[in-house]
Coordinates of C-alpha atoms and ligand atoms in Angstrom, one line a residue:
M12 CA 113.7 220.2 53.6
S13 CA 114.2 219.2 57.1
V14 CA 112.3 216.0 58.6
S15 CA 109.8 218.2 61.0
D16 CA 109.1 220.1 58.1
K17 CA 107.7 217.5 55.9
R18 CA 105.8 215.8 59.0
E19 CA 102.4 216.1 58.7
Q20 CA 100.6 218.1 61.7
W21 CA 97.2 218.2 63.1
G22 CA 95.0 221.0 61.5
S23 CA 93.8 223.0 64.4
R24 CA 94.4 222.7 68.0
V25 CA 90.4 221.8 68.2
G26 CA 91.4 218.9 65.6
F27 CA 94.0 217.2 67.8
I28 CA 92.3 217.7 71.2
L29 CA 89.2 215.7 69.2
A30 CA 91.5 213.2 68.2
A31 CA 93.1 212.7 71.2
A32 CA 90.0 212.3 72.8
G33 CA 88.6 210.4 70.3
S34 CA 91.5 207.8 70.8
A35 CA 90.5 208.1 74.3
V36 CA 87.1 207.8 74.6
G37 CA 86.2 204.4 73.2
L38 CA 84.5 200.9 74.2
G39 CA 87.0 201.5 77.7
N40 CA 84.8 204.5 79.0
I41 CA 81.2 202.7 77.9
W42 CA 81.7 199.4 77.6
R43 CA 84.7 198.4 79.9
F44 CA 84.6 201.2 82.9
P45 CA 81.0 200.3 83.6
Y46 CA 81.6 196.4 83.8
L47 CA 84.5 197.1 85.7
V48 CA 82.7 199.3 88.2
G49 CA 79.7 196.7 88.6
M50 CA 82.1 193.9 89.1
N51 CA 84.3 195.7 91.8
G52 CA 81.4 197.2 94.2
G53 CA 80.5 200.1 92.7
A54 CA 81.0 203.7 93.8
A55 CA 84.2 202.7 95.6
F56 CA 86.0 201.9 92.7
V57 CA 84.8 204.9 90.9
V58 CA 86.7 207.1 93.4
V59 CA 89.9 205.0 93.2
Y60 CA 89.8 205.2 89.5
V61 CA 89.2 209.2 89.8
I62 CA 92.2 209.5 92.3
L63 CA 94.4 207.3 90.5
A64 CA 93.7 208.9 86.7
V65 CA 94.3 212.5 88.1
T66 CA 97.4 212.2 90.1
V67 CA 99.1 208.7 87.6
G68 CA 97.1 209.3 84.6
L69 CA 97.2 212.9 84.1
T70 CA 101.4 212.8 84.7
V71 CA 101.9 210.2 82.2
M72 CA 99.9 211.7 79.8
L73 CA 102.0 215.0 79.5
A74 CA 105.0 213.3 80.0
E75 CA 104.0 211.5 76.6
F76 CA 103.1 214.4 74.8
C77 CA 106.3 215.9 75.6
I78 CA 108.5 212.8 74.3
G79 CA 106.6 212.6 70.9
R80 CA 106.4 216.7 70.0
A81 CA 110.2 216.7 70.9
S82 CA 111.4 214.1 68.9
Q83 CA 108.7 213.9 66.3
K84 CA 108.5 210.4 66.1
G85 CA 106.1 207.5 66.9
S86 CA 106.6 205.2 69.9
V87 CA 109.8 203.4 68.7
G88 CA 111.5 206.2 66.8
A89 CA 111.1 208.5 69.9
F90 CA 113.3 206.8 72.3
K91 CA 115.8 206.3 69.3
A92 CA 116.2 210.0 68.7
L93 CA 115.8 211.2 72.2
A94 CA 117.9 208.7 74.7
Q95 CA 121.5 208.4 74.5
N96 CA 121.6 204.9 76.1
K97 CA 120.0 202.2 73.9
F98 CA 118.1 200.6 76.7
W99 CA 115.4 203.1 76.6
R100 CA 114.5 201.9 73.6
V101 CA 112.7 199.0 75.3
F102 CA 109.8 201.0 76.0
G103 CA 109.5 202.0 72.7
W104 CA 108.9 198.4 71.1
L105 CA 106.8 197.6 74.3
G106 CA 104.5 200.5 73.6
L107 CA 104.2 199.4 69.6
L108 CA 103.9 195.6 71.0
I109 CA 101.0 196.7 73.5
G110 CA 98.9 199.3 71.6
G111 CA 100.0 198.5 68.0
F112 CA 99.3 194.6 68.2
V113 CA 97.8 193.0 71.9
I114 CA 95.2 195.7 72.4
L115 CA 93.8 196.3 69.0
S116 CA 93.5 192.3 68.3
Y117 CA 90.8 191.9 71.0
Y118 CA 89.8 195.6 70.8
G119 CA 88.7 194.7 67.1
V120 CA 86.5 192.2 68.2
I121 CA 84.5 193.9 70.7
A122 CA 84.1 196.6 67.9
G123 CA 82.7 193.8 65.5
W124 CA 80.0 193.5 68.3
T125 CA 78.7 196.9 68.1
V126 CA 78.3 196.2 64.4
K127 CA 76.3 193.2 65.4
Y128 CA 74.0 195.1 67.7
M129 CA 74.0 197.6 65.3
A130 CA 72.1 195.4 62.9
G131 CA 70.3 193.6 65.1
S132 CA 68.6 196.9 66.8
L133 CA 66.9 196.5 63.6
T134 CA 66.1 192.7 63.7
G135 CA 65.0 191.1 66.7
L136 CA 67.2 192.5 69.5
M137 CA 64.5 194.5 70.9
G138 CA 62.0 191.6 71.1
R139 CA 64.5 189.3 72.8
A140 CA 65.4 192.0 75.3
A141 CA 61.9 193.1 75.9
S142 CA 61.3 189.6 77.1
G143 CA 64.4 189.3 79.3
G144 CA 66.3 187.7 76.5
G145 CA 69.2 189.8 76.0
A146 CA 71.6 188.0 77.9
D147 CA 70.7 184.8 75.7
Y148 CA 70.7 186.8 72.5
L149 CA 74.4 187.9 73.3
G150 CA 75.5 184.1 74.4
A151 CA 74.2 183.1 71.1
F152 CA 76.0 185.0 69.2
L153 CA 79.4 184.4 70.9
A154 CA 79.1 180.8 70.6
D155 CA 78.9 181.5 66.9
S156 CA 82.7 181.9 66.4
K157 CA 82.7 182.2 62.9
S158 CA 80.2 185.2 63.2
V159 CA 82.0 186.8 65.6
V160 CA 85.0 186.7 63.6
A161 CA 83.3 188.2 60.4
Y162 CA 82.0 191.3 62.3
Q163 CA 85.6 191.5 63.7
V164 CA 87.3 191.5 60.2
T165 CA 84.4 194.3 58.8
A166 CA 85.6 196.6 61.8
M167 CA 89.2 196.3 61.2
A168 CA 88.7 196.8 57.4
L169 CA 87.1 199.7 58.1
T170 CA 89.8 201.2 60.4
V171 CA 92.4 200.4 58.0
A172 CA 90.8 202.0 55.2
I173 CA 90.7 205.4 57.3
V174 CA 94.1 205.4 58.3
A175 CA 94.9 204.9 55.0
G176 CA 93.8 208.1 54.5
G177 CA 96.1 210.1 56.7
V178 CA 96.3 212.2 60.0
G179 CA 94.7 215.1 59.0
K180 CA 91.8 214.0 56.3
G181 CA 91.0 210.2 58.1
I182 CA 91.6 210.7 61.8
E183 CA 91.0 214.4 62.5
K184 CA 88.1 214.9 60.3
S185 CA 86.1 212.0 61.5
C186 CA 86.6 212.6 65.2
K187 CA 85.6 216.4 64.7
Y188 CA 81.8 215.1 64.1
L189 CA 82.1 211.7 65.9
M190 CA 82.8 213.0 69.7
P191 CA 80.0 215.3 69.7
G192 CA 77.7 212.9 68.6
L193 CA 78.4 210.4 71.3
F194 CA 78.0 212.9 74.1
I195 CA 74.5 213.9 72.9
V196 CA 73.3 210.0 72.8
L197 CA 74.5 209.6 76.0
L198 CA 72.4 212.6 77.3
I199 CA 69.5 211.2 76.1
L200 CA 70.1 208.2 77.4
I201 CA 70.8 209.3 81.2
A202 CA 67.4 211.0 80.8
R203 CA 65.8 207.7 80.1
S204 CA 67.7 205.5 82.7
L205 CA 66.9 208.4 85.6
T206 CA 63.5 208.4 85.0
L207 CA 62.8 204.9 85.4
P208 CA 61.1 203.9 88.3
G209 CA 63.3 202.1 90.7
A210 CA 66.6 203.9 89.4
E211 CA 67.5 205.4 92.8
A212 CA 69.1 202.2 93.7
G213 CA 71.3 202.4 90.7
L214 CA 72.6 205.9 91.6
A215 CA 73.4 204.8 95.1
F216 CA 75.5 202.0 93.9
Y217 CA 77.2 203.9 91.5
L218 CA 77.8 207.1 93.8
K219 CA 77.8 206.2 97.4
P220 CA 81.1 204.6 98.1
D221 CA 81.3 201.6 100.4
F222 CA 84.8 201.4 101.1
S223 CA 84.8 197.9 102.8
K224 CA 84.2 197.2 99.0
L225 CA 88.2 198.0 98.4
S226 CA 90.7 195.5 97.7
G227 CA 94.0 195.1 95.8
K228 CA 92.3 193.9 92.8
V229 CA 90.1 196.9 93.0
V230 CA 93.0 199.2 93.0
I231 CA 95.0 197.5 90.0
D232 CA 91.6 197.4 88.0
A233 CA 91.4 201.0 88.4
L234 CA 95.0 201.4 87.5
G235 CA 94.7 199.5 84.1
Q236 CA 91.6 201.1 83.3
G237 CA 92.8 204.5 83.5
F238 CA 96.0 203.5 81.3
F239 CA 93.7 201.8 78.9
S240 CA 91.0 204.8 79.0
L241 CA 93.6 207.3 78.6
S242 CA 95.1 205.5 75.9
L243 CA 98.5 205.5 78.1
G244 CA 101.6 203.5 78.3
M245 CA 101.6 202.1 74.8
G246 CA 103.0 205.0 72.5
I247 CA 99.7 206.5 71.6
M248 CA 100.2 209.8 73.1
I249 CA 103.7 209.9 72.2
T250 CA 102.6 209.4 68.5
Y251 CA 99.7 211.8 68.5
G252 CA 101.8 214.5 70.4
S253 CA 104.5 214.1 67.5
Y254 CA 101.8 215.6 65.6
I255 CA 101.4 218.8 67.4
S256 CA 102.5 222.2 66.4
K257 CA 105.4 223.6 68.8
G258 CA 103.3 226.7 69.6
E259 CA 100.3 224.8 71.3
K260 CA 100.3 224.3 75.2
L261 CA 100.6 220.8 76.2
P262 CA 99.2 221.2 79.4
K263 CA 96.0 222.6 78.1
C264 CA 96.0 220.1 75.7
A265 CA 96.2 217.2 78.3
A266 CA 93.8 218.7 80.5
F267 CA 91.0 218.8 77.8
V268 CA 91.5 215.2 76.7
F269 CA 91.3 214.1 80.3
V270 CA 88.4 216.1 81.0
L271 CA 86.3 214.9 78.1
D272 CA 87.7 211.1 78.3
T273 CA 86.7 210.9 82.6
M274 CA 83.3 212.8 81.6
A275 CA 82.2 210.0 78.8
A276 CA 82.9 207.1 81.4
F277 CA 81.3 208.8 84.3
L278 CA 78.2 209.5 81.7
A279 CA 78.2 205.8 80.5
G280 CA 77.7 204.8 84.3
L281 CA 75.1 207.4 84.7
A282 CA 73.0 205.7 81.8
I283 CA 73.8 202.2 82.8
F284 CA 73.5 201.5 86.6
P285 CA 70.2 203.2 87.4
A286 CA 68.3 201.3 84.5
L287 CA 70.1 198.1 85.9
F288 CA 68.8 198.4 89.2
A289 CA 65.6 199.5 87.7
M290 CA 65.1 196.2 86.1
G291 CA 66.7 194.3 88.8
M292 CA 69.8 193.0 86.9
E293 CA 72.9 192.0 88.3
P294 CA 75.6 194.9 88.1
S295 CA 78.6 192.3 88.1
Q296 CA 78.2 190.0 85.2
G297 CA 81.3 191.6 83.6
V298 CA 82.1 192.0 79.8
G299 CA 78.5 191.5 78.3
L300 CA 77.0 194.2 80.6
T301 CA 76.7 197.0 78.0
F302 CA 75.5 194.6 75.8
V303 CA 72.6 193.0 77.8
T304 CA 71.6 195.9 79.9
L305 CA 71.3 198.7 77.2
P306 CA 69.0 196.5 74.9
G307 CA 66.6 196.4 77.9
V308 CA 66.8 199.5 78.6
F309 CA 65.8 200.5 75.1
A310 CA 63.0 197.8 74.3
Q311 CA 61.1 200.1 77.1
M312 CA 61.4 203.2 75.4
P313 CA 59.3 204.6 72.6
A314 CA 61.3 204.0 69.0
G315 CA 63.4 201.8 71.1
A316 CA 64.8 200.4 68.2
F317 CA 66.1 203.6 66.4
F318 CA 67.7 204.6 69.7
S319 CA 69.5 201.2 70.2
F320 CA 70.7 201.4 66.9
L321 CA 71.7 204.6 67.4
F322 CA 73.5 203.8 70.5
F323 CA 75.5 201.0 69.0
L324 CA 76.4 203.3 65.8
L325 CA 77.8 205.7 68.0
L326 CA 79.6 203.0 70.4
F327 CA 81.0 201.6 67.2
L328 CA 82.0 204.9 66.2
A329 CA 83.7 205.8 69.2
A330 CA 85.7 202.1 68.9
M331 CA 86.7 203.5 65.4
T332 CA 88.2 206.5 66.7
S333 CA 90.0 204.6 69.2
M334 CA 91.1 202.0 66.6
M335 CA 92.6 204.5 64.3
S336 CA 94.8 205.3 67.0
L337 CA 95.9 202.2 68.0
L338 CA 96.4 201.1 64.2
E339 CA 98.3 204.4 63.9
V340 CA 101.1 203.4 66.3
A341 CA 102.0 200.3 63.8
V342 CA 101.6 202.6 61.0
T343 CA 103.8 205.3 62.0
F344 CA 106.2 202.8 62.9
F345 CA 106.2 201.0 59.5
I346 CA 106.4 204.8 58.0
D347 CA 109.1 206.1 60.1
E348 CA 111.5 202.9 60.3
F349 CA 110.6 201.0 57.3
K350 CA 109.8 204.1 54.6
M351 CA 106.7 202.4 53.6
G352 CA 103.7 204.1 51.8
R353 CA 100.9 205.0 54.4
V354 CA 98.6 202.9 52.5
K355 CA 100.7 199.7 52.7
A356 CA 101.6 199.9 55.9
A357 CA 97.9 200.4 57.1
L358 CA 97.0 197.1 55.1
A359 CA 100.1 195.0 56.2
A360 CA 99.7 196.1 60.3
G361 CA 96.0 195.5 59.9
T362 CA 96.1 192.2 58.6
A363 CA 98.2 191.0 61.2
I364 CA 96.4 192.6 64.3
T365 CA 93.4 190.9 62.6
I366 CA 95.0 187.7 62.7
L367 CA 96.2 188.1 66.1
G368 CA 92.7 188.3 66.9
I369 CA 91.0 185.7 65.7
P370 CA 91.7 183.8 68.8
S371 CA 90.1 186.2 70.8
A372 CA 87.0 186.1 69.1
C373 CA 86.7 182.2 69.3
S374 CA 87.6 182.3 72.9
L375 CA 84.3 184.1 74.0
S376 CA 82.5 181.0 72.9
G377 CA 83.8 179.7 76.2
R378 CA 86.4 176.6 74.2
L379 CA 90.0 178.7 74.4
N380 CA 91.2 179.3 78.0
V381 CA 94.8 180.3 79.3
F382 CA 95.4 180.6 82.9
G383 CA 91.9 180.1 83.8
M384 CA 90.5 182.9 81.8
S385 CA 89.3 183.2 78.3
F386 CA 92.3 183.9 75.8
F387 CA 90.3 187.2 75.0
D388 CA 90.3 187.9 78.8
F389 CA 93.8 187.1 79.3
M390 CA 95.2 189.4 76.2
D391 CA 93.2 192.3 78.1
Y392 CA 94.6 191.4 81.5
I393 CA 98.3 191.2 80.6
S394 CA 98.1 194.7 78.4
N395 CA 96.3 196.5 80.9
N396 CA 97.1 195.4 84.2
I397 CA 100.9 194.6 83.7
M398 CA 102.6 195.5 79.8
M399 CA 100.9 199.1 80.3
P400 CA 101.6 199.8 83.8
I401 CA 105.6 198.8 83.3
N402 CA 105.9 200.7 80.5
A403 CA 104.4 203.7 82.1
I404 CA 107.0 203.4 84.6
G405 CA 109.3 203.2 82.3
I406 CA 108.2 206.1 80.4
C407 CA 108.1 208.4 83.8
I408 CA 111.9 207.2 84.9
F409 CA 113.1 208.2 81.2
A410 CA 111.1 211.7 81.1
G411 CA 112.0 212.4 84.7
W412 CA 115.9 211.2 85.3
A413 CA 117.4 210.6 81.8
W414 CA 115.7 213.3 79.9
T415 CA 114.7 215.8 82.6
E416 CA 116.1 219.2 81.0
S417 CA 114.5 218.5 77.8
L418 CA 111.4 217.5 79.5
Q419 CA 111.2 220.8 81.2
K420 CA 112.2 222.8 77.7
E421 CA 109.3 220.8 76.2
I422 CA 106.9 221.7 78.6
T423 CA 107.0 225.3 78.6
N424 CA 107.6 225.9 74.9
S425 CA 111.6 226.5 75.6
G426 CA 110.2 229.2 77.9
L427 CA 108.1 230.7 76.3
I428 CA 105.1 229.6 78.1
Q429 CA 104.6 229.0 82.0
F430 CA 103.5 225.8 83.4
R431 CA 102.6 226.7 87.0
M432 CA 102.3 223.2 88.0
Q433 CA 105.5 222.2 86.7
P434 CA 107.4 221.7 90.0
L435 CA 104.6 219.4 91.2
W436 CA 104.3 217.8 87.7
V437 CA 108.1 217.3 87.6
M438 CA 108.0 215.3 91.1
A439 CA 105.1 213.2 90.0
V440 CA 106.9 212.1 86.9
K441 CA 110.3 211.3 88.8
V442 CA 108.9 209.7 91.7
L443 CA 105.2 209.7 92.9
A444 CA 103.9 207.9 89.4
P445 CA 106.7 205.2 89.1
M446 CA 106.4 204.6 92.8
A447 CA 102.3 204.2 93.1
I448 CA 102.6 202.2 90.0
A449 CA 105.3 200.1 91.1
V450 CA 103.6 199.5 94.6
I451 CA 100.0 198.6 93.1
L452 CA 101.8 196.3 90.8
A453 CA 103.6 194.6 93.2
S454 CA 100.8 194.3 95.6
G455 CA 98.6 192.6 92.9
A456 CA 101.3 190.3 92.0
Ligands
LIG513 N1 91.5 204.6 75.1 C1 90.4 203.7 74.2 C2 89.1 203.6 75.1 O1 88.9 204.0 76.2 C3 90.9 202.3 74.0 C4 92.4 202.4 73.7 C5 93.6 202.4 74.6 C6 92.7 203.4 73.0 C7 94.8 202.1 73.9 C8 94.1 203.4 72.1 C9 95.1 202.9 72.9 O2 88.2 202.6 74.9

């Protein structure tokens, strides 16, 4: 039996798309995107984000799918299998480091918040939020580092349990049910938010661009968010691509994942900004935005506690599907490279990553700062705004220049299908995407 015969595969195309979308749609869309929009002046950020996501994000995603499926390996193994020059392996390792370790370490912390808020919805959060005490509620929670860590550990333990169950049964199966549920709850919230008196001001902030708000920081944040939200530049889509069957059309898969991800972020903003302005709150408060605003909205709804619980449950589940993908990068690595069993690999990786996340969890109390930001913000910043863009440049240059022929073979399933945008895409992989990323990175340095 050859290696590729033995490798697990996604059960179906829908299963794969939902799992990849499950990785992409997560806290990045519902928590991170709206707070970045709020901090970066509103609609102008949204416009820049969409432009960069289509031109750079989609291009890189397709390249990652090709690398993964051609190599049948995860981030590190893929570059080993495909590249003759050992130099390229750097990018495999970098991907493993960023995705498998750095991001998941602090992502697990926010996932823990969602668990806290699920419980809180039923035990007093609503009362506090109704009287404008949502920010204090969050502040008190964050000041209590032990409890932040306890929730983080809970979220990580659940992720480990699911990933230990395997790709098809664990990850794919759970995403099939969770993703549709998330969209339904978002739609209900939007309906509520848009019908609050004073919602128009929020809509204008979110949708009417004021380009005088553009700055280097806005563009860098938008690019970083694109990579984060689409799970790019860190080996996730390489790893997931390695489980796609050879008959599948990669451009179609990428388009689906992209549309679902962008829609989820857009809808989250639509649920949040009208409500935020209707309640006279500040959009630029940063990481706490979702956790302060939304409880305030729920508190004004009939059956608010129920909807609040439901929302944080779904946010938690969206976070879980992303966490599974992040953990899977490290797990695939341990399995492929050290021939470890899946359960052992999940346990080992999960423990290491949880420990790495503890400083992030504790820094939210304001006690642990590096370079003028909390350790948490620091991990977020270096991974999304620096390491992921650098890795994405490496992936593009490898795929576009060192591996061009195979890249084109992979995208057309060895000539069996046609990809109409192929010349354009190849140009984008070779030149446009790496140049755009480099210019943006340099301008922010
Ligand atoms: N894309 C996920 C989100 O938007 C986060 C994530 C980043 C997941 C990187 C996997 C890899 O929440």
